[in-house]
Amino acid sequence: PEPFQNLINELDDKLNYPKEYTAGALIFAVSIITGQTRIIELKGGYTETASVYIAQVGNAGANKSRPIKDILKPIFKKDFEALKEYEKKLQDYKDEVISEKPKEITYIVSDFTLEYLIKVLKNNPRGVGLYSDELLAWLKNLNKYNKGSSIEAYLSLWSNAPTKTSRATQETIYVNNPFISIIGTIQPKLLIKEFKDKEDNGFLDRFLFVYPPSRETPKVTDKELDKTALMDWAELVSRLYTLLDFENEEAKTIKCDTEARKILIDWTNENAGTGEDENIKGLYMKLHSYILRLTLIVYIMEWITQENREGVITKQTAERGIKLTEYFKETALKVRAEMYSNDTYLDSISENKQNFYQALNDMFKTSDALEIGKRFNISERSVKYFITDKRLFTKVSQGVYKKK
């Protein structure tokens, strides 16, 4: 919708914020404001929420972070105000001025453990946003303490599946219908390094990648930002939180009209991933969910700017959702092309294994690889695992491999 376009263009023109990064931040912001208040229904029983996992990808200096911070400022402000209100009520509770212990309302979390996040979700059934300026730190900590359970939890959270945390020293916390959206920034090579080996479980498929082409650093100009642009956005945020009611913690269903339903179903059927590699097919399956999630977010944007007065997903809304989904399909394929390019992938592995790879003949036997592995102090098990990596090798026959 035009008010969102105007904000994106203004921040690009005056502050050199790449349009894609501002748009990604806006999608995330509208997602977490919407939370569990609205769901989209394609047909009876086929619904989705507005949950998104977004990675803003670009090299150092690409101006990935500042658009997110500026777009999230009104929500950070609500977070601060909610914390002050909670602290006041908590003191009243301790002083026995009030009898019921208050719940801490949270809008965005940044530094946390999985156990803390689930506690926050329990107290905030509307949903929360996870903002990690550097996604790398979050990715590295995923399995630091939990031996794989963190990734499993985020797979479930993306699907709004019930989740719980249990510790011997703490009470069990169960969240029946959690809602979380994620955003953060990462450099391309680090993305490839941290997401490799996370394709099989669908973790990679759950991320939308905002990945614009590299551009020369634009010159700083003396153009002044129109202050009303961000003020208008802050007003929209306030109105959304007020008008997206959450009475009795029940989501309102937004239905599709006949035309919208048809084009969304047609797009889904045309993008079934038929004939694609299994890894790519998993991407298409997640896009079937994302086309509805993104269409719902577009609808909320249209609704709050009074562009959509119908109260349903129209053909225009669906077409916009499809355009967004097509963009994210292309960036997802771009990420995978880089991930499966052996040159790019080699850059992401350890120097020792890079040297081991270079020492191998173009065609080699497992026994040859094991002997060469000894020179680089690589265990037999690691060698056998490494040479089965389809990104780097092709299995010619039993015990014989070829470098790609």
Short mmCIF file of C-alpha atoms in Angstrom, two decimals:
data_model
loop_
_atom_site.label_atom_id
_atom_site.label_comp_id
_atom_site.label_asym_id
_atom_site.label_seq_id
_atom_site.Cartn_x
_atom_site.Cartn_y
_atom_site.Cartn_z
CA PRO A 1 0.00 0.00 0.00
CA GLU A 2 1.09 3.55 -0.79
CA PRO A 3 1.84 4.76 2.77
CA PHE A 4 4.29 1.86 3.19
CA GLN A 5 5.82 2.55 -0.24
CA ASN A 6 6.28 6.21 0.70
CA LEU A 7 8.10 5.29 3.91
CA ILE A 8 10.38 2.83 2.10
CA ASN A 9 11.22 5.39 -0.61
CA GLU A 10 11.77 8.21 1.89
CA LEU A 11 14.26 6.19 3.95
CA ASP A 12 16.09 5.14 0.78
CA ASP A 13 16.22 8.66 -0.64
CA LYS A 14 17.26 10.50 2.52
CA LEU A 15 19.13 7.89 4.61
CA ASN A 16 20.32 5.46 1.89
CA TYR A 17 18.43 2.53 3.43
CA PRO A 18 18.16 -0.18 0.76
CA LYS A 19 14.47 -0.61 -0.04
CA GLU A 20 14.49 -4.38 0.44
CA TYR A 21 15.84 -4.15 3.99
CA THR A 22 13.22 -1.59 5.03
CA ALA A 23 10.49 -3.72 3.43
CA GLY A 24 11.74 -6.81 5.28
CA ALA A 25 11.65 -4.91 8.57
CA LEU A 26 8.10 -3.73 7.86
CA ILE A 27 6.94 -7.29 7.10
CA PHE A 28 8.44 -8.44 10.42
CA ALA A 29 6.91 -5.53 12.36
CA VAL A 30 3.40 -6.06 10.97
CA SER A 31 3.81 -9.79 11.60
CA ILE A 32 4.52 -9.43 15.32
CA ILE A 33 1.89 -6.72 15.81
CA THR A 34 -0.67 -9.03 14.19
CA GLY A 35 0.45 -12.05 16.19
CA GLN A 36 -2.41 -14.39 17.04
CA THR A 37 -5.10 -11.75 16.52
CA ARG A 38 -5.81 -12.77 12.92
CA ILE A 39 -5.47 -15.90 10.84
CA ILE A 40 -6.00 -16.36 7.11
CA GLU A 41 -8.27 -19.12 5.83
CA LEU A 42 -7.77 -20.35 2.27
CA LYS A 43 -10.60 -22.86 2.65
CA GLY A 44 -12.26 -24.69 5.50
CA GLY A 45 -9.63 -25.98 7.90
CA TYR A 46 -6.69 -24.59 5.87
CA THR A 47 -5.38 -21.65 7.89
CA GLU A 48 -2.11 -19.86 8.62
CA THR A 49 -0.91 -17.17 11.03
CA ALA A 50 1.35 -14.22 10.18
CA SER A 51 4.52 -15.80 11.62
CA VAL A 52 7.75 -15.22 9.63
CA TYR A 53 11.45 -16.01 10.06
CA ILE A 54 13.49 -13.37 8.18
CA ALA A 55 17.24 -13.10 7.52
CA GLN A 56 18.50 -9.81 6.06
CA VAL A 57 21.55 -10.89 4.04
CA GLY A 58 24.39 -8.64 2.86
CA ASN A 59 28.07 -7.94 3.21
CA ALA A 60 29.50 -5.71 5.93
CA GLY A 61 28.50 -2.11 5.31
CA ALA A 62 25.35 -3.02 3.33
CA ASN A 63 23.19 -1.06 5.82
CA LYS A 64 21.19 -4.10 6.93
CA SER A 65 20.61 -3.20 10.59
CA ARG A 66 19.60 0.44 10.68
CA PRO A 67 16.32 -0.02 8.77
CA ILE A 68 15.27 -2.71 11.26
CA LYS A 69 16.10 -0.52 14.26
CA ASP A 70 14.23 2.50 12.90
CA ILE A 71 11.15 0.47 11.95
CA LEU A 72 11.08 -1.26 15.35
CA LYS A 73 11.51 1.95 17.40
CA PRO A 74 7.77 2.34 18.16
CA ILE A 75 7.62 -1.28 19.31
CA PHE A 76 10.75 -0.91 21.44
CA LYS A 77 9.03 2.09 23.04
CA LYS A 78 5.98 -0.03 23.89
CA ASP A 79 8.32 -2.64 25.36
CA PHE A 80 9.95 -0.04 27.60
CA GLU A 81 6.60 1.35 28.74
CA ALA A 82 5.31 -2.17 29.45
CA LEU A 83 8.40 -2.94 31.54
CA LYS A 84 7.92 0.19 33.64
CA GLU A 85 4.25 -0.68 34.18
CA TYR A 86 5.17 -4.25 35.15
CA GLU A 87 7.80 -3.05 37.65
CA LYS A 88 5.23 -0.73 39.25
CA LYS A 89 2.59 -3.48 39.52
CA LEU A 90 5.14 -5.96 40.82
CA GLN A 91 6.08 -3.56 43.60
CA ASP A 92 2.39 -3.06 44.41
CA TYR A 93 2.05 -6.85 44.58
CA LYS A 94 5.02 -7.13 46.94
CA ASP A 95 3.56 -4.35 49.08
CA GLU A 96 0.22 -6.22 49.05
CA VAL A 97 -1.52 -3.29 47.37
CA ILE A 98 -2.81 -5.73 44.74
CA SER A 99 -3.52 -9.42 45.29
CA GLU A 100 -2.74 -10.86 41.84
CA LYS A 101 0.85 -11.20 40.68
CA PRO A 102 1.23 -9.28 37.40
CA LYS A 103 2.36 -10.82 34.13
CA GLU A 104 5.26 -9.25 32.29
CA ILE A 105 4.09 -8.04 28.87
CA THR A 106 6.81 -8.30 26.25
CA TYR A 107 6.81 -7.35 22.58
CA ILE A 108 10.37 -8.11 21.46
CA VAL A 109 13.12 -10.28 22.95
CA SER A 110 16.79 -10.15 21.97
CA ASP A 111 18.91 -11.85 24.62
CA PHE A 112 17.47 -15.03 26.10
CA THR A 113 17.57 -18.78 26.58
CA LEU A 114 14.97 -21.06 25.03
CA GLU A 115 13.47 -21.65 28.48
CA TYR A 116 13.07 -17.90 28.99
CA LEU A 117 11.53 -17.50 25.54
CA ILE A 118 8.90 -20.14 26.27
CA LYS A 119 8.11 -18.40 29.56
CA VAL A 120 7.66 -15.12 27.65
CA LEU A 121 5.37 -16.85 25.16
CA LYS A 122 3.30 -18.23 28.05
CA ASN A 123 2.79 -14.71 29.41
CA ASN A 124 2.15 -13.22 25.96
CA PRO A 125 -0.40 -15.33 24.08
CA ARG A 126 -0.69 -12.64 21.40
CA GLY A 127 2.89 -13.46 20.41
CA VAL A 128 6.36 -11.92 20.48
CA GLY A 129 9.13 -10.97 18.08
CA LEU A 130 12.69 -12.24 18.28
CA TYR A 131 15.21 -9.64 17.08
CA SER A 132 18.84 -10.69 16.82
CA ASP A 133 20.89 -7.96 15.13
CA GLU A 134 23.56 -10.56 14.31
CA LEU A 135 21.82 -13.84 13.52
CA LEU A 136 25.21 -15.55 13.71
CA ALA A 137 25.29 -15.27 17.51
CA TRP A 138 21.78 -16.72 17.79
CA LEU A 139 22.58 -19.57 15.39
CA LYS A 140 25.79 -20.45 17.28
CA ASN A 141 23.92 -20.59 20.58
CA LEU A 142 21.05 -22.73 19.29
CA ASN A 143 22.56 -26.02 20.38
CA LYS A 144 25.13 -24.80 22.86
CA TYR A 145 23.31 -26.22 25.88
CA ASN A 146 20.45 -28.27 24.53
CA LYS A 147 22.14 -30.85 22.26
CA GLY A 148 19.80 -30.24 19.35
CA SER A 149 16.57 -29.54 21.18
CA SER A 150 16.66 -25.79 20.44
CA ILE A 151 16.46 -26.29 16.69
CA GLU A 152 13.61 -28.74 17.18
CA ALA A 153 11.82 -26.16 19.29
CA TYR A 154 12.14 -23.45 16.63
CA LEU A 155 10.88 -25.85 13.98
CA SER A 156 7.75 -26.34 16.10
CA LEU A 157 7.39 -22.66 16.96
CA TRP A 158 7.35 -21.74 13.26
CA SER A 159 4.36 -24.06 12.89
CA ASN A 160 2.66 -22.61 16.01
CA ALA A 161 2.74 -26.12 17.45
CA PRO A 162 2.33 -26.63 21.23
CA THR A 163 5.62 -26.50 23.07
CA LYS A 164 6.88 -26.86 26.61
CA THR A 165 10.00 -26.70 28.71
CA SER A 166 10.73 -28.98 31.64
CA ARG A 167 13.56 -28.73 34.15
CA ALA A 168 14.06 -30.72 37.32
CA THR A 169 14.45 -27.49 39.31
CA GLN A 170 11.57 -25.61 37.63
CA GLU A 171 7.92 -26.10 36.95
CA THR A 172 6.88 -27.29 33.49
CA ILE A 173 5.77 -24.45 31.23
CA TYR A 174 3.36 -25.40 28.45
CA VAL A 175 2.29 -23.08 25.62
CA ASN A 176 -0.61 -24.38 23.58
CA ASN A 177 -0.55 -21.97 20.65
CA PRO A 178 2.74 -20.06 20.52
CA PHE A 179 3.46 -17.27 18.05
CA ILE A 180 6.92 -15.98 17.26
CA SER A 181 8.51 -14.15 14.36
CA ILE A 182 12.26 -13.73 13.90
CA ILE A 183 14.46 -11.16 12.17
CA GLY A 184 18.19 -10.56 12.08
CA THR A 185 21.12 -9.82 9.79
CA ILE A 186 23.91 -12.00 8.48
CA GLN A 187 26.70 -11.90 5.91
CA PRO A 188 26.45 -14.33 2.94
CA LYS A 189 29.51 -16.46 3.75
CA LEU A 190 28.51 -16.75 7.40
CA LEU A 191 24.98 -17.69 6.39
CA ILE A 192 26.28 -20.54 4.25
CA LYS A 193 28.59 -21.73 7.01
CA GLU A 194 25.97 -21.69 9.76
CA PHE A 195 23.04 -23.06 7.74
CA LYS A 196 24.95 -25.92 6.11
CA ASP A 197 23.86 -29.30 7.46
CA LYS A 198 20.55 -27.71 8.53
CA GLU A 199 18.74 -28.47 5.27
CA ASP A 200 17.45 -31.97 6.01
CA ASN A 201 15.32 -30.98 9.01
CA GLY A 202 13.63 -28.07 7.24
CA PHE A 203 15.29 -25.35 9.34
CA LEU A 204 16.70 -23.59 6.26
CA ASP A 205 13.33 -23.79 4.47
CA ARG A 206 11.62 -21.81 7.22
CA PHE A 207 13.67 -18.66 6.55
CA LEU A 208 12.78 -15.88 4.17
CA PHE A 209 15.91 -14.21 2.83
CA VAL A 210 15.99 -10.49 2.08
CA TYR A 211 19.01 -10.56 -0.23
CA PRO A 212 19.31 -7.57 -2.59
CA PRO A 213 22.10 -7.30 -5.17
CA SER A 214 25.24 -5.58 -3.89
CA ARG A 215 25.34 -1.88 -4.65
CA GLU A 216 27.99 0.77 -4.41
CA THR A 217 27.95 2.75 -1.19
CA PRO A 218 25.81 5.78 -2.04
CA LYS A 219 27.14 9.24 -1.30
CA VAL A 220 25.81 11.00 1.78
CA THR A 221 23.61 13.92 0.77
CA ASP A 222 22.33 16.92 2.69
CA LYS A 223 18.71 15.90 2.10
CA GLU A 224 16.74 16.06 5.33
CA LEU A 225 14.44 13.19 6.29
CA ASP A 226 10.77 14.10 6.30
CA LYS A 227 10.13 13.53 10.01
CA THR A 228 6.47 12.87 9.41
CA ALA A 229 7.39 9.62 7.60
CA LEU A 230 8.49 7.82 10.77
CA MET A 231 5.91 9.67 12.87
CA ASP A 232 3.16 8.37 10.59
CA TRP A 233 4.60 4.87 10.91
CA ALA A 234 4.60 5.16 14.71
CA GLU A 235 0.94 6.21 14.53
CA LEU A 236 0.14 3.18 12.36
CA VAL A 237 1.84 0.93 14.92
CA SER A 238 -0.21 2.40 17.74
CA ARG A 239 -3.46 2.02 15.78
CA LEU A 240 -2.65 -1.59 14.85
CA TYR A 241 -2.04 -2.58 18.47
CA THR A 242 -5.31 -0.92 19.44
CA LEU A 243 -7.53 -2.08 16.58
CA LEU A 244 -6.21 -5.64 16.22
CA ASP A 245 -8.24 -6.75 19.20
CA PHE A 246 -7.52 -10.02 20.95
CA GLU A 247 -10.74 -10.55 22.85
CA ASN A 248 -10.71 -13.75 24.90
CA GLU A 249 -7.43 -14.62 23.18
CA GLU A 250 -9.35 -15.73 20.09
CA ALA A 251 -8.04 -15.08 16.58
CA LYS A 252 -10.40 -13.60 14.00
CA THR A 253 -10.45 -15.43 10.68
CA ILE A 254 -9.85 -13.50 7.46
CA LYS A 255 -11.36 -15.37 4.53
CA CYS A 256 -10.49 -15.22 0.82
CA ASP A 257 -13.01 -14.16 -1.78
CA THR A 258 -13.58 -16.44 -4.79
CA GLU A 259 -11.01 -14.80 -7.08
CA ALA A 260 -8.33 -14.62 -4.38
CA ARG A 261 -8.84 -18.26 -3.41
CA LYS A 262 -8.49 -19.36 -7.04
CA ILE A 263 -5.24 -17.54 -7.78
CA LEU A 264 -3.67 -18.61 -4.47
CA ILE A 265 -4.58 -22.25 -5.11
CA ASP A 266 -3.36 -22.01 -8.71
CA TRP A 267 -0.01 -20.58 -7.61
CA THR A 268 0.38 -23.31 -4.99
CA ASN A 269 -0.30 -26.04 -7.54
CA GLU A 270 2.07 -24.47 -10.07
CA ASN A 271 4.83 -24.36 -7.44
CA ALA A 272 4.71 -27.92 -6.17
CA GLY A 273 8.45 -28.47 -6.69
CA THR A 274 7.75 -31.41 -8.99
CA GLY A 275 10.97 -32.86 -10.38
CA GLU A 276 13.15 -30.82 -8.04
CA ASP A 277 15.85 -32.15 -5.74
CA GLU A 278 14.46 -33.19 -2.33
CA ASN A 279 16.12 -30.20 -0.62
CA ILE A 280 14.53 -27.78 -3.07
CA LYS A 281 11.17 -29.55 -2.81
CA GLY A 282 11.18 -28.82 0.94
CA LEU A 283 11.51 -25.11 0.14
CA TYR A 284 8.40 -25.21 -2.07
CA MET A 285 6.41 -26.94 0.67
CA LYS A 286 7.21 -24.11 3.09
CA LEU A 287 6.36 -21.50 0.45
CA HIS A 288 2.86 -23.00 0.38
CA SER A 289 2.53 -21.75 3.96
CA TYR A 290 4.37 -18.50 3.34
CA ILE A 291 2.15 -17.42 0.46
CA LEU A 292 -0.75 -17.32 2.92
CA ARG A 293 1.27 -15.74 5.72
CA LEU A 294 2.57 -12.98 3.46
CA THR A 295 -0.88 -12.41 1.96
CA LEU A 296 -2.26 -11.99 5.48
CA ILE A 297 0.45 -9.43 6.30
CA VAL A 298 -0.37 -7.52 3.09
CA TYR A 299 -4.06 -7.60 4.06
CA ILE A 300 -3.27 -6.07 7.48
CA MET A 301 -1.29 -3.31 5.73
CA GLU A 302 -4.21 -2.64 3.39
CA TRP A 303 -6.71 -2.76 6.24
CA ILE A 304 -4.92 -0.30 8.53
CA THR A 305 -4.43 2.19 5.66
CA GLN A 306 -8.10 1.75 4.68
CA GLU A 307 -7.12 0.51 1.23
CA ASN A 308 -9.04 -2.71 1.82
CA ARG A 309 -12.51 -2.03 3.17
CA GLU A 310 -13.90 -5.43 2.19
CA GLY A 311 -12.76 -7.31 5.29
CA VAL A 312 -11.61 -10.24 3.13
CA ILE A 313 -8.58 -11.22 1.05
CA THR A 314 -9.28 -9.75 -2.40
CA LYS A 315 -7.68 -10.53 -5.75
CA GLN A 316 -5.37 -7.51 -5.34
CA THR A 317 -4.29 -8.65 -1.87
CA ALA A 318 -3.56 -12.15 -3.15
CA GLU A 319 -1.61 -10.83 -6.14
CA ARG A 320 0.56 -8.76 -3.82
CA GLY A 321 1.11 -11.80 -1.59
CA ILE A 322 2.15 -13.80 -4.65
CA LYS A 323 4.64 -11.10 -5.73
CA LEU A 324 6.23 -11.14 -2.28
CA THR A 325 6.38 -14.92 -2.26
CA GLU A 326 7.99 -14.93 -5.72
CA TYR A 327 10.66 -12.55 -4.43
CA PHE A 328 11.42 -14.81 -1.49
CA LYS A 329 11.42 -17.88 -3.73
CA GLU A 330 14.12 -16.27 -5.88
CA THR A 331 16.26 -15.25 -2.89
CA ALA A 332 15.88 -18.73 -1.37
CA LEU A 333 17.08 -20.30 -4.62
CA LYS A 334 19.93 -17.78 -4.70
CA VAL A 335 21.02 -18.82 -1.20
CA ARG A 336 20.85 -22.50 -2.12
CA ALA A 337 22.78 -21.95 -5.36
CA GLU A 338 25.56 -20.33 -3.34
CA MET A 339 25.34 -22.98 -0.65
CA TYR A 340 25.66 -25.82 -3.13
CA SER A 341 28.35 -24.13 -5.23
CA ASN A 342 31.51 -26.01 -4.24
CA ASP A 343 33.64 -22.84 -4.45
CA THR A 344 31.36 -20.95 -2.06
CA TYR A 345 30.90 -23.96 0.15
CA LEU A 346 34.64 -24.63 0.33
CA ASP A 347 35.15 -21.09 1.59
CA SER A 348 32.80 -21.86 4.48
CA ILE A 349 34.59 -24.97 5.81
CA SER A 350 37.75 -25.17 7.90
CA GLU A 351 41.11 -24.47 6.27
CA ASN A 352 42.30 -27.96 7.20
CA LYS A 353 39.44 -29.58 5.27
CA GLN A 354 39.96 -27.20 2.37
CA ASN A 355 43.56 -28.40 2.16
CA PHE A 356 42.41 -32.02 2.44
CA TYR A 357 39.96 -31.45 -0.44
CA GLN A 358 42.69 -29.95 -2.62
CA ALA A 359 45.00 -32.89 -1.88
CA LEU A 360 42.48 -35.42 -3.21
CA ASN A 361 42.67 -36.51 -6.85
CA ASP A 362 39.71 -35.65 -9.06
CA MET A 363 38.78 -39.36 -8.89
CA PHE A 364 39.67 -41.32 -5.76
CA LYS A 365 38.83 -44.35 -3.66
CA THR A 366 37.75 -44.31 -0.03
CA SER A 367 41.07 -45.93 0.91
CA ASP A 368 42.97 -43.10 -0.84
CA ALA A 369 40.97 -40.50 1.07
CA LEU A 370 41.65 -42.24 4.38
CA GLU A 371 45.41 -42.20 3.74
CA ILE A 372 45.40 -38.53 2.78
CA GLY A 373 43.21 -37.76 5.79
CA LYS A 374 45.94 -39.04 8.11
CA ARG A 375 48.26 -36.33 6.78
CA PHE A 376 45.77 -33.71 7.94
CA ASN A 377 44.95 -35.40 11.27
CA ILE A 378 41.35 -36.03 10.16
CA SER A 379 39.76 -39.09 11.73
CA GLU A 380 38.59 -42.03 9.63
CA ARG A 381 34.98 -41.32 10.60
CA SER A 382 35.27 -37.65 9.59
CA VAL A 383 36.83 -38.55 6.24
CA LYS A 384 34.05 -41.00 5.43
CA TYR A 385 31.42 -38.45 6.38
CA PHE A 386 33.14 -35.66 4.43
CA ILE A 387 33.45 -37.54 1.12
CA THR A 388 29.71 -38.29 1.11
CA ASP A 389 28.92 -34.54 0.99
CA LYS A 390 26.99 -34.16 -2.28
CA ARG A 391 27.95 -30.51 -2.53
CA LEU A 392 31.59 -31.49 -3.12
CA PHE A 393 31.59 -35.07 -4.39
CA THR A 394 29.72 -37.45 -6.66
CA LYS A 395 29.65 -41.15 -5.86
CA VAL A 396 30.76 -42.96 -9.04
CA SER A 397 30.49 -46.53 -7.72
CA GLN A 398 30.95 -48.43 -4.46
CA GLY A 399 33.97 -46.86 -2.73
CA VAL A 400 34.82 -44.55 -5.66
CA TYR A 401 34.16 -40.79 -5.63
CA LYS A 402 34.67 -37.84 -7.94
CA LYS A 403 35.23 -34.20 -7.00
CA LYS A 404 32.70 -31.74 -8.42
#
